[in-house]
PDB file of C-alpha atoms in Angstrom:
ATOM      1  CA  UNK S   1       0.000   0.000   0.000  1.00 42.00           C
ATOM      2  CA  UNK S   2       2.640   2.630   0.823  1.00 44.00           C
ATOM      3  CA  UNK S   3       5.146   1.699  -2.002  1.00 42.00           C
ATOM      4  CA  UNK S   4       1.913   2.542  -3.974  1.00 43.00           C
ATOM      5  CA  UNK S   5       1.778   5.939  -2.678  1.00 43.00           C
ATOM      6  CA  UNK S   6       5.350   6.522  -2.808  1.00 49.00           C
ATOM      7  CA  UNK S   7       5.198   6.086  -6.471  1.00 51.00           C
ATOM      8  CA  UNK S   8       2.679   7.882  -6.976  1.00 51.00           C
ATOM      9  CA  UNK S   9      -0.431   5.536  -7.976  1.00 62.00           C
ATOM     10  CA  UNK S  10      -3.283   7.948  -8.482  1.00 64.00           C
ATOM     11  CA  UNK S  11      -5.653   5.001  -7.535  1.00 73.00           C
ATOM     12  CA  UNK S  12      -3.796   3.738  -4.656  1.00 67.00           C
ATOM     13  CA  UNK S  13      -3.994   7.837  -3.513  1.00 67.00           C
ATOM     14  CA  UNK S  14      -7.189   8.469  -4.239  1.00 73.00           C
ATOM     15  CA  UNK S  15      -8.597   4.853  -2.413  1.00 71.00           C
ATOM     16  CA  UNK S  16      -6.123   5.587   0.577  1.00 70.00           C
ATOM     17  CA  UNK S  17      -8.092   9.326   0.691  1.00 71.00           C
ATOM     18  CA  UNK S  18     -11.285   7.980   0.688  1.00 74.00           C
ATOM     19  CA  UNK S  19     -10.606   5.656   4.084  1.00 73.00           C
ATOM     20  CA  UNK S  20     -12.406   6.865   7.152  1.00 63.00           C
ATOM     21  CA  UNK S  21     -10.229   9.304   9.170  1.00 68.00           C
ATOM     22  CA  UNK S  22     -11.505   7.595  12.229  1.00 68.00           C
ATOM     23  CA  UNK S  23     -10.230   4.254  11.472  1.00 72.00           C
ATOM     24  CA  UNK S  24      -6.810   3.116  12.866  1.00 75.00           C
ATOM     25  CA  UNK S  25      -4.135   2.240  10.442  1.00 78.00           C
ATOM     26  CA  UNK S  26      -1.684  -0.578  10.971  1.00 83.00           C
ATOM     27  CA  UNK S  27       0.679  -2.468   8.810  1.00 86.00           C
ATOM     28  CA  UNK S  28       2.227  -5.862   9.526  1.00 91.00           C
ATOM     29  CA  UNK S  29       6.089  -5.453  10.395  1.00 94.00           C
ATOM     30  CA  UNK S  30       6.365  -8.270   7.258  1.00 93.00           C
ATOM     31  CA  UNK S  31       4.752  -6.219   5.168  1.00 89.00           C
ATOM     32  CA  UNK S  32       7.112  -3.302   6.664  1.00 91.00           C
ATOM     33  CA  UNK S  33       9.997  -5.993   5.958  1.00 93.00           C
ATOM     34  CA  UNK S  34       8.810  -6.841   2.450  1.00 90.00           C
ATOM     35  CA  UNK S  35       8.715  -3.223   1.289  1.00 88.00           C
ATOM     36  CA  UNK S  36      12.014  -2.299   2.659  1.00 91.00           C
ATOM     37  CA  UNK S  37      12.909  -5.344   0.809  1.00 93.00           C
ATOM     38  CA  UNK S  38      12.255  -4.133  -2.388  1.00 88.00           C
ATOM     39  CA  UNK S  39      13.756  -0.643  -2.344  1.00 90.00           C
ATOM     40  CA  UNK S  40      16.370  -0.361  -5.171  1.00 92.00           C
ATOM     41  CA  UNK S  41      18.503   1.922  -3.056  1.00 93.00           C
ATOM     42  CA  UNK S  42      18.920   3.776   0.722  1.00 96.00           C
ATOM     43  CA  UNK S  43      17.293   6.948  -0.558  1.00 93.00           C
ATOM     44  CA  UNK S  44      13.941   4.671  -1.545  1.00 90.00           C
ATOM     45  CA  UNK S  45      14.357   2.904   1.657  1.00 92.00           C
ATOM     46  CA  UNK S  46      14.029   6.215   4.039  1.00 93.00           C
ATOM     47  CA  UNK S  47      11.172   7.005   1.775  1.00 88.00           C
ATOM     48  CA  UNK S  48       9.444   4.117   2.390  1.00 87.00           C
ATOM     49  CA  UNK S  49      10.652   4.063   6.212  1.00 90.00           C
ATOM     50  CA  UNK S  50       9.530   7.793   6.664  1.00 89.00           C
ATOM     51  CA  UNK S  51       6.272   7.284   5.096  1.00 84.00           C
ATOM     52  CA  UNK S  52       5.487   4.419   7.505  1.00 85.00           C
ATOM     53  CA  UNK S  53       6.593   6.130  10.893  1.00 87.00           C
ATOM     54  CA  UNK S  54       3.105   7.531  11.082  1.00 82.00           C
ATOM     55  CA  UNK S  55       1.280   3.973  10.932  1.00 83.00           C
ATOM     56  CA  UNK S  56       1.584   1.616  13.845  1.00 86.00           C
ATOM     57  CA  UNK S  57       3.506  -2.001  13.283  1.00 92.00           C
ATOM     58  CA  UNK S  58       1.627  -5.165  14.648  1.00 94.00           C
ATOM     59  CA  UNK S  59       3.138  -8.596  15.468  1.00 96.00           C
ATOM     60  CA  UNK S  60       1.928 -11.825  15.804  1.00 96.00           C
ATOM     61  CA  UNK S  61       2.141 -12.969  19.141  1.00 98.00           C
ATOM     62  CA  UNK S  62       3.981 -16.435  19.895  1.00 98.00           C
ATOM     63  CA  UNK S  63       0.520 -18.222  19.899  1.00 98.00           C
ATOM     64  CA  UNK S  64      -0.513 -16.742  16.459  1.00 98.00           C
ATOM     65  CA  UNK S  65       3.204 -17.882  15.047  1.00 98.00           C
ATOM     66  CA  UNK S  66       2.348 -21.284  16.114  1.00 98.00           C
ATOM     67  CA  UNK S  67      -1.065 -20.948  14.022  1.00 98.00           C
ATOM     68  CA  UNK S  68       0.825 -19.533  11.071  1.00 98.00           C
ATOM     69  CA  UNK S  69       3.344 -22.722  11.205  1.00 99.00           C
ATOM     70  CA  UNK S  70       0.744 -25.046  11.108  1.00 99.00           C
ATOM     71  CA  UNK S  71      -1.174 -23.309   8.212  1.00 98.00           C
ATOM     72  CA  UNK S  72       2.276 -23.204   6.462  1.00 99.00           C
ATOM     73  CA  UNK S  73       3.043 -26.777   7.035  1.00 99.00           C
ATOM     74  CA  UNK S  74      -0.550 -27.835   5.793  1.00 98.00           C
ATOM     75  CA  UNK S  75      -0.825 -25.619   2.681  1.00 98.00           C
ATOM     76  CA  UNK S  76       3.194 -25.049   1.382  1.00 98.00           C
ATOM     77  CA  UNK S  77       3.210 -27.844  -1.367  1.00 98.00           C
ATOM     78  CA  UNK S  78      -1.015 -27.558  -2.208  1.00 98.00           C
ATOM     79  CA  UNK S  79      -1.031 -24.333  -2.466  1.00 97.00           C
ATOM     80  CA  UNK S  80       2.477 -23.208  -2.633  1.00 97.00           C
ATOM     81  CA  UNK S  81       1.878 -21.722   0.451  1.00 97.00           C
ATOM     82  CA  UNK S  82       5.138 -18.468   0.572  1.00 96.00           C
ATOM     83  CA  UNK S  83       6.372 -17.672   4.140  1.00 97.00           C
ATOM     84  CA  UNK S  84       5.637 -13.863   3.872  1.00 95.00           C
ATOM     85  CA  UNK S  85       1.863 -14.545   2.606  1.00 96.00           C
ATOM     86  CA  UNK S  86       1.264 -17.243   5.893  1.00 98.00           C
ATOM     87  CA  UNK S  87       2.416 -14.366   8.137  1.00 97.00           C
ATOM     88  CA  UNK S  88       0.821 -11.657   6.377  1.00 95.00           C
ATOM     89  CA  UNK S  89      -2.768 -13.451   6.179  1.00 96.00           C
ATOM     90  CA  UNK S  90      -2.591 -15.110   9.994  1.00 97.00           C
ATOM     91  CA  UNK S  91      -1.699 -11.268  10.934  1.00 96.00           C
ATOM     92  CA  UNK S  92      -5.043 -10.303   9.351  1.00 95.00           C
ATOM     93  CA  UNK S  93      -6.941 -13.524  11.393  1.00 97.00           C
ATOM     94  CA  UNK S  94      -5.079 -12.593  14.675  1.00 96.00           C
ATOM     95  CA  UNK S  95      -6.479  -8.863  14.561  1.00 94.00           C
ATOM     96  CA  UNK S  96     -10.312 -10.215  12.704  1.00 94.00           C
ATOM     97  CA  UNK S  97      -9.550  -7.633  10.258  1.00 91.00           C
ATOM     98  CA  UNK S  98     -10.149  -8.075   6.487  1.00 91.00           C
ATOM     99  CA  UNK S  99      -6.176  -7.712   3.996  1.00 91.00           C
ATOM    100  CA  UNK S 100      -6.543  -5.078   1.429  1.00 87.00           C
ATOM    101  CA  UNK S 101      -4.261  -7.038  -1.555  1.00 88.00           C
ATOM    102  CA  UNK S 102      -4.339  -7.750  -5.098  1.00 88.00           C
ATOM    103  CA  UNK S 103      -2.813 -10.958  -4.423  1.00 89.00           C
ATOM    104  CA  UNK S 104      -6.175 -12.455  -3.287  1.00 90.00           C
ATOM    105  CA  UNK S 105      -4.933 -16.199  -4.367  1.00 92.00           C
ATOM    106  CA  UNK S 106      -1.772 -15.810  -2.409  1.00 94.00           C
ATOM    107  CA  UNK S 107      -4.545 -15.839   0.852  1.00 96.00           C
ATOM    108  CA  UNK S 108      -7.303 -17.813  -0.075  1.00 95.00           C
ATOM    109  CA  UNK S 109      -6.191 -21.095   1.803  1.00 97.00           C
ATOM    110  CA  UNK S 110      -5.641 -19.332   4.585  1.00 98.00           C
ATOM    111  CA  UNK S 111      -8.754 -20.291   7.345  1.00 98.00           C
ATOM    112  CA  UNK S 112     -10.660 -17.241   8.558  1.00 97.00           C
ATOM    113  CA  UNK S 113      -8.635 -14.834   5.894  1.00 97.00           C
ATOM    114  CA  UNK S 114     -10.908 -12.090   4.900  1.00 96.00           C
ATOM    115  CA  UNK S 115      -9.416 -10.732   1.343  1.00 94.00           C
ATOM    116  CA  UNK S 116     -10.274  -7.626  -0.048  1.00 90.00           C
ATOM    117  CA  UNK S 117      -9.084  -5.550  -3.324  1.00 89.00           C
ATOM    118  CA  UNK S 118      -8.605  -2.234  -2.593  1.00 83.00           C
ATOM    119  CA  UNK S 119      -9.781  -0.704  -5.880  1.00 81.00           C
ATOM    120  CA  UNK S 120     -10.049  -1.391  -9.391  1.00 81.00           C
ATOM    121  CA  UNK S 121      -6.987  -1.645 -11.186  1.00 78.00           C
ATOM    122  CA  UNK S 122      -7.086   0.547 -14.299  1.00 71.00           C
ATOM    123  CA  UNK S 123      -5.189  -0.695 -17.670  1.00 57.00           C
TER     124      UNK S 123
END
């Protein structure tokens, strides 16, 4: 979502606009992980880091790391089931919120995921 905004995406800006004001903003630390991942260079990388200071990080606890093992371990050959994805999704079952993605299949097997697309991609 933020690497969206970074660059730019006049649909990612204009959905992230439209969110309620009163609703709390949080980003997995994997997803915080992921982006900083892809940053081509240290410049991109403060960007991304600066953009995110105002958003708070959530963890899975111990317990919910345990779930997320066992969901890997059941759906990593099926469905080849990525690391990132089984934390990302089992962060989104821990809090009973629904994931805002575009990589909807990358959830699907996960149980109690709720996936949503954030807005129609154009093009």
């Amino acid at each position: 979502m933020c690497w969206l905004i970074c660059c730019a995406n006049i649909p990612a800006v204009a959905w992230f606009d439209a969110l309620h004001e009163d609703e709390e903003l949080a980003v997995s630390g994997y997803v915080v992980m992921e982006l900083i991942q892809g940053c081509r260079n240290k410049a991109e990388q403060d960007r991304v880091q600066r953009e995110l200071a105002t958003y708070g990080v959530v963890w899975l606890s111990s317990t919910d790391c345990d779930q997320a093992l066992d969901v890997f371990a059941t759906y990593r050959f099926s469905h080849n089931a990525g690391v990132l994805d089984v934390l990302i999704g089992q962060t989104a079952v821990a809090l009973g919120v629904p994931l805002h993605t575009f990589n909807q299949r990358h959830y699907s097997f996960i149980p109690g995921v709720q996936t949503i697309q954030p807005y129609t991609k154009s093009g």
